[in-house]
């Protein structure tokens, strides 16, 4: 079964909404940050995100391409 981007977005939204309702804002904030970090790590492992270009973007360096 393949997961579409829409389905993934719905699941993420539901998890974050339930976290906020049940546990409060700070738990919601922590879960959102953990999900973002997990997504970044997953993209790096899959080879879809180049860490060097990401660091350069945060430093304000422009690529030559």
mmCIF file of C-alpha atoms in Angstrom:
data_model
loop_
_atom_site.group_PDB
_atom_site.id
_atom_site.type_symbol
_atom_site.label_atom_id
_atom_site.label_comp_id
_atom_site.label_asym_id
_atom_site.label_seq_id
_atom_site.Cartn_x
_atom_site.Cartn_y
_atom_site.Cartn_z
ATOM 1 C CA UNK A 1 0.000 0.000 0.000
ATOM 2 C CA UNK A 2 1.440 3.336 -0.993
ATOM 3 C CA UNK A 3 0.841 6.409 1.114
ATOM 4 C CA UNK A 4 -0.080 9.615 -0.655
ATOM 5 C CA UNK A 5 1.103 13.015 0.512
ATOM 6 C CA UNK A 6 -2.490 13.937 1.371
ATOM 7 C CA UNK A 7 -2.955 10.893 3.598
ATOM 8 C CA UNK A 8 0.362 11.543 5.308
ATOM 9 C CA UNK A 9 -0.609 15.171 5.938
ATOM 10 C CA UNK A 10 -3.941 14.114 7.419
ATOM 11 C CA UNK A 11 -2.261 11.637 9.764
ATOM 12 C CA UNK A 12 0.331 14.190 10.881
ATOM 13 C CA UNK A 13 -2.386 16.792 11.478
ATOM 14 C CA UNK A 14 -4.474 14.327 13.479
ATOM 15 C CA UNK A 15 -1.526 13.317 15.662
ATOM 16 C CA UNK A 16 -0.628 16.944 16.357
ATOM 17 C CA UNK A 17 -4.242 17.951 17.064
ATOM 18 C CA UNK A 18 -4.786 15.045 19.460
ATOM 19 C CA UNK A 19 -1.508 15.788 21.196
ATOM 20 C CA UNK A 20 -2.550 19.410 21.742
ATOM 21 C CA UNK A 21 -6.029 18.457 22.969
ATOM 22 C CA UNK A 22 -4.914 15.699 25.328
ATOM 23 C CA UNK A 23 -1.514 16.872 26.552
ATOM 24 C CA UNK A 24 -1.386 20.633 25.933
ATOM 25 C CA UNK A 25 0.661 23.095 23.936
ATOM 26 C CA UNK A 26 4.175 22.143 25.062
ATOM 27 C CA UNK A 27 3.642 18.467 24.328
ATOM 28 C CA UNK A 28 2.271 19.485 20.911
ATOM 29 C CA UNK A 29 5.335 21.656 20.329
ATOM 30 C CA UNK A 30 7.718 18.835 21.314
ATOM 31 C CA UNK A 31 5.914 16.307 19.086
ATOM 32 C CA UNK A 32 5.982 18.735 16.140
ATOM 33 C CA UNK A 33 9.730 19.323 16.554
ATOM 34 C CA UNK A 34 10.386 15.583 16.915
ATOM 35 C CA UNK A 35 8.369 14.888 13.740
ATOM 36 C CA UNK A 36 10.320 17.522 11.808
ATOM 37 C CA UNK A 37 13.650 16.109 12.963
ATOM 38 C CA UNK A 38 12.498 12.593 12.097
ATOM 39 C CA UNK A 39 11.458 13.722 8.623
ATOM 40 C CA UNK A 40 14.837 15.373 8.038
ATOM 41 C CA UNK A 41 16.714 12.280 9.202
ATOM 42 C CA UNK A 42 14.562 10.104 6.954
ATOM 43 C CA UNK A 43 15.251 12.329 3.923
ATOM 44 C CA UNK A 44 19.008 12.203 4.625
ATOM 45 C CA UNK A 45 18.964 8.405 4.971
ATOM 46 C CA UNK A 46 16.996 8.037 1.712
ATOM 47 C CA UNK A 47 19.521 10.301 -0.020
ATOM 48 C CA UNK A 48 16.886 12.905 -0.920
ATOM 49 C CA UNK A 49 18.486 15.666 1.155
ATOM 50 C CA UNK A 50 22.075 16.835 0.897
ATOM 51 C CA UNK A 51 23.223 17.897 4.370
ATOM 52 C CA UNK A 52 25.999 20.129 3.020
ATOM 53 C CA UNK A 53 23.621 22.203 0.914
ATOM 54 C CA UNK A 54 21.212 22.445 3.857
ATOM 55 C CA UNK A 55 23.957 23.770 6.145
ATOM 56 C CA UNK A 56 25.098 26.205 3.437
ATOM 57 C CA UNK A 57 21.521 27.478 3.056
ATOM 58 C CA UNK A 58 21.316 28.177 6.790
ATOM 59 C CA UNK A 59 24.647 29.992 6.633
ATOM 60 C CA UNK A 60 23.359 32.179 3.807
ATOM 61 C CA UNK A 61 25.683 30.816 1.121
ATOM 62 C CA UNK A 62 24.304 30.584 -2.388
ATOM 63 C CA UNK A 63 24.895 27.649 -4.677
ATOM 64 C CA UNK A 64 26.455 28.207 -8.089
ATOM 65 C CA UNK A 65 23.812 26.161 -9.898
#
